[in-house]
PDB file of C-alpha atoms in Angstrom:
ATOM      1  CA  UNK A  12      34.628  25.134-105.836  1.00 59.00           C
ATOM      2  CA  UNK A  13      37.201  27.448-104.366  1.00 68.00           C
ATOM      3  CA  UNK A  14      39.780  25.391-102.518  1.00 64.00           C
ATOM      4  CA  UNK A  15      43.244  26.539-101.674  1.00 65.00           C
ATOM      5  CA  UNK A  16      46.172  24.692-100.202  1.00 65.00           C
ATOM      6  CA  UNK A  17      48.738  26.529 -98.172  1.00 67.00           C
ATOM      7  CA  UNK A  18      51.857  25.423 -96.410  1.00 72.00           C
ATOM      8  CA  UNK A  19      52.082  25.400 -92.653  1.00 76.00           C
ATOM      9  CA  UNK A  20      55.058  27.254 -91.232  1.00 84.00           C
ATOM     10  CA  UNK A  21      57.485  25.703 -88.828  1.00 90.00           C
ATOM     11  CA  UNK A  22      61.062  25.515 -87.662  1.00 93.00           C
ATOM     12  CA  UNK A  23      63.167  23.356 -85.397  1.00 96.00           C
ATOM     13  CA  UNK A  24      66.556  23.351 -83.726  1.00 98.00           C
ATOM     14  CA  UNK A  25      68.566  20.534 -82.165  1.00 97.00           C
ATOM     15  CA  UNK A  26      71.803  20.396 -80.215  1.00 98.00           C
ATOM     16  CA  UNK A  27      73.821  17.490 -78.857  1.00 98.00           C
ATOM     17  CA  UNK A  28      77.036  17.110 -76.918  1.00 98.00           C
ATOM     18  CA  UNK A  29      78.989  13.830 -76.912  1.00 97.00           C
ATOM     19  CA  UNK A  30      81.824  13.107 -74.498  1.00 97.00           C
ATOM     20  CA  UNK A  31      84.156  10.090 -74.487  1.00 97.00           C
ATOM     21  CA  UNK A  32      84.997   9.204 -70.879  1.00 97.00           C
ATOM     22  CA  UNK A  33      87.140   6.294 -72.073  1.00 96.00           C
ATOM     23  CA  UNK A  34      87.724   4.928 -75.578  1.00 94.00           C
ATOM     24  CA  UNK A  35      84.980   2.355 -74.920  1.00 96.00           C
ATOM     25  CA  UNK A  36      82.426   4.504 -73.029  1.00 97.00           C
ATOM     26  CA  UNK A  37      80.699   7.718 -74.060  1.00 97.00           C
ATOM     27  CA  UNK A  38      77.657   9.778 -73.078  1.00 97.00           C
ATOM     28  CA  UNK A  39      75.478  12.135 -75.078  1.00 97.00           C
ATOM     29  CA  UNK A  40      73.276  15.016 -73.876  1.00 98.00           C
ATOM     30  CA  UNK A  41      70.760  16.336 -76.382  1.00 97.00           C
ATOM     31  CA  UNK A  42      67.840  18.704 -76.719  1.00 97.00           C
ATOM     32  CA  UNK A  43      65.529  19.917 -79.455  1.00 97.00           C
ATOM     33  CA  UNK A  44      62.698  22.386 -80.023  1.00 96.00           C
ATOM     34  CA  UNK A  45      59.983  22.394 -82.710  1.00 93.00           C
ATOM     35  CA  UNK A  46      57.438  25.117 -83.483  1.00 91.00           C
ATOM     36  CA  UNK A  47      54.616  24.860 -86.039  1.00 86.00           C
ATOM     37  CA  UNK A  48      52.051  27.507 -87.055  1.00 83.00           C
ATOM     38  CA  UNK A  49      49.080  25.945 -88.823  1.00 75.00           C
ATOM     39  CA  UNK A  50      47.077  27.456 -91.672  1.00 70.00           C
ATOM     40  CA  UNK A  51      43.400  28.445 -91.509  1.00 66.00           C
ATOM     41  CA  UNK A  52      42.136  25.024 -92.702  1.00 63.00           C
ATOM     42  CA  UNK A  53      43.971  23.190 -89.922  1.00 61.00           C
ATOM     43  CA  UNK A  54      42.639  25.681 -87.391  1.00 60.00           C
ATOM     44  CA  UNK A  55      39.095  25.100 -88.650  1.00 58.00           C
ATOM     45  CA  UNK A  56      39.174  21.295 -88.864  1.00 57.00           C
ATOM     46  CA  UNK A  57      41.480  20.470 -85.984  1.00 59.00           C
ATOM     47  CA  UNK A  58      41.354  23.517 -83.771  1.00 63.00           C
ATOM     48  CA  UNK A  59      45.142  23.757 -83.505  1.00 67.00           C
ATOM     49  CA  UNK A  60      46.636  27.206 -84.050  1.00 73.00           C
ATOM     50  CA  UNK A  61      50.188  26.540 -82.933  1.00 79.00           C
ATOM     51  CA  UNK A  62      52.096  23.595 -81.563  1.00 82.00           C
ATOM     52  CA  UNK A  63      55.449  23.459 -79.787  1.00 87.00           C
ATOM     53  CA  UNK A  64      57.476  20.431 -78.776  1.00 91.00           C
ATOM     54  CA  UNK A  65      60.681  20.240 -76.820  1.00 94.00           C
ATOM     55  CA  UNK A  66      62.788  17.215 -75.956  1.00 96.00           C
ATOM     56  CA  UNK A  67      65.708  16.644 -73.630  1.00 98.00           C
ATOM     57  CA  UNK A  68      67.562  13.406 -73.243  1.00 97.00           C
ATOM     58  CA  UNK A  69      70.733  11.514 -72.813  1.00 97.00           C
ATOM     59  CA  UNK A  70      72.507   8.348 -73.862  1.00 96.00           C
ATOM     60  CA  UNK A  71      75.195   6.172 -72.351  1.00 97.00           C
ATOM     61  CA  UNK A  72      76.983   3.910 -74.838  1.00 97.00           C
ATOM     62  CA  UNK A  73      79.498   1.174 -74.144  1.00 97.00           C
ATOM     63  CA  UNK A  74      81.584  -0.362 -76.934  1.00 96.00           C
ATOM     64  CA  UNK A  75      83.084  -3.576 -75.530  1.00 95.00           C
ATOM     65  CA  UNK A  76      84.572  -4.569 -78.912  1.00 95.00           C
ATOM     66  CA  UNK A  77      85.151  -2.774 -82.207  1.00 92.00           C
ATOM     67  CA  UNK A  78      81.915  -2.063 -84.163  1.00 93.00           C
ATOM     68  CA  UNK A  79      79.561  -3.078 -81.313  1.00 95.00           C
ATOM     69  CA  UNK A  80      77.593  -0.492 -79.312  1.00 96.00           C
ATOM     70  CA  UNK A  81      75.422  -1.280 -76.297  1.00 97.00           C
ATOM     71  CA  UNK A  82      73.564   1.663 -74.893  1.00 97.00           C
ATOM     72  CA  UNK A  83      70.615   3.133 -73.056  1.00 97.00           C
ATOM     73  CA  UNK A  84      68.758   6.233 -74.237  1.00 96.00           C
ATOM     74  CA  UNK A  85      66.245   8.240 -72.169  1.00 97.00           C
ATOM     75  CA  UNK A  86      64.218  11.165 -73.575  1.00 96.00           C
ATOM     76  CA  UNK A  87      61.587  13.463 -72.041  1.00 97.00           C
ATOM     77  CA  UNK A  88      59.127  15.131 -74.439  1.00 95.00           C
ATOM     78  CA  UNK A  89      56.662  17.971 -73.757  1.00 92.00           C
ATOM     79  CA  UNK A  90      54.102  19.170 -76.319  1.00 87.00           C
ATOM     80  CA  UNK A  91      52.203  22.454 -76.009  1.00 83.00           C
ATOM     81  CA  UNK A  92      49.149  22.918 -78.236  1.00 77.00           C
ATOM     82  CA  UNK A  93      47.390  26.228 -78.712  1.00 74.00           C
ATOM     83  CA  UNK A  94      43.839  24.908 -79.253  1.00 68.00           C
ATOM     84  CA  UNK A  95      40.626  26.769 -79.943  1.00 63.00           C
ATOM     85  CA  UNK A  96      38.522  26.772 -76.742  1.00 60.00           C
ATOM     86  CA  UNK A  97      35.829  24.438 -78.077  1.00 60.00           C
ATOM     87  CA  UNK A  98      38.451  21.816 -79.029  1.00 65.00           C
ATOM     88  CA  UNK A  99      40.354  22.188 -75.756  1.00 65.00           C
ATOM     89  CA  UNK A 100      37.117  21.471 -73.871  1.00 68.00           C
ATOM     90  CA  UNK A 101      36.459  18.379 -76.022  1.00 69.00           C
ATOM     91  CA  UNK A 102      39.988  17.099 -75.402  1.00 68.00           C
ATOM     92  CA  UNK A 103      39.552  17.579 -71.652  1.00 69.00           C
ATOM     93  CA  UNK A 104      36.139  15.829 -71.634  1.00 70.00           C
ATOM     94  CA  UNK A 105      37.645  12.862 -73.509  1.00 71.00           C
ATOM     95  CA  UNK A 106      40.173  12.463 -70.686  1.00 67.00           C
ATOM     96  CA  UNK A 107      43.117  13.469 -72.858  1.00 68.00           C
ATOM     97  CA  UNK A 108      45.805  16.014 -72.096  1.00 68.00           C
ATOM     98  CA  UNK A 109      45.857  19.208 -74.120  1.00 69.00           C
ATOM     99  CA  UNK A 110      49.600  19.438 -73.523  1.00 77.00           C
ATOM    100  CA  UNK A 111      50.897  15.864 -73.167  1.00 81.00           C
ATOM    101  CA  UNK A 112      54.336  14.842 -71.987  1.00 85.00           C
ATOM    102  CA  UNK A 113      56.124  11.513 -72.073  1.00 91.00           C
ATOM    103  CA  UNK A 114      59.271   9.619 -71.191  1.00 95.00           C
ATOM    104  CA  UNK A 115      60.938   7.247 -73.629  1.00 94.00           C
ATOM    105  CA  UNK A 116      63.643   4.712 -72.916  1.00 97.00           C
ATOM    106  CA  UNK A 117      65.428   2.561 -75.471  1.00 95.00           C
ATOM    107  CA  UNK A 118      67.988  -0.174 -75.251  1.00 97.00           C
ATOM    108  CA  UNK A 119      70.427   0.058 -78.138  1.00 93.00           C
ATOM    109  CA  UNK A 120      72.328  -2.905 -79.574  1.00 95.00           C
ATOM    110  CA  UNK A 121      74.180  -1.895 -82.728  1.00 94.00           C
ATOM    111  CA  UNK A 122      76.650  -3.959 -84.743  1.00 95.00           C
ATOM    112  CA  UNK A 123      78.453  -2.318 -87.667  1.00 92.00           C
ATOM    113  CA  UNK A 124      79.807  -4.479 -90.487  1.00 89.00           C
TER     114      UNK A 124
END
């Protein structure tokens, strides 16, 4: 049989900015972008031609004592899928979003030894 395997192409970029308001309190703003172009096999079996994801978020971290961080992180994510029409219709009929988005929140307790 004639099977071939090819690599999908993709790239991503991320940036973050951290600022110390006081020696014990800092905040972080961050964002990232991801782009993936799928090969012919993925297009055939999954219907996805291209996918893009971007995230924006922030963190607030308090360090009450040395080597202890307590923080809250919040991130918003948006995914855009370039689907073949037949798959996009199936996704819609199943009650799913073709281009989902989400919010994440995490409580961070970190102790360094």
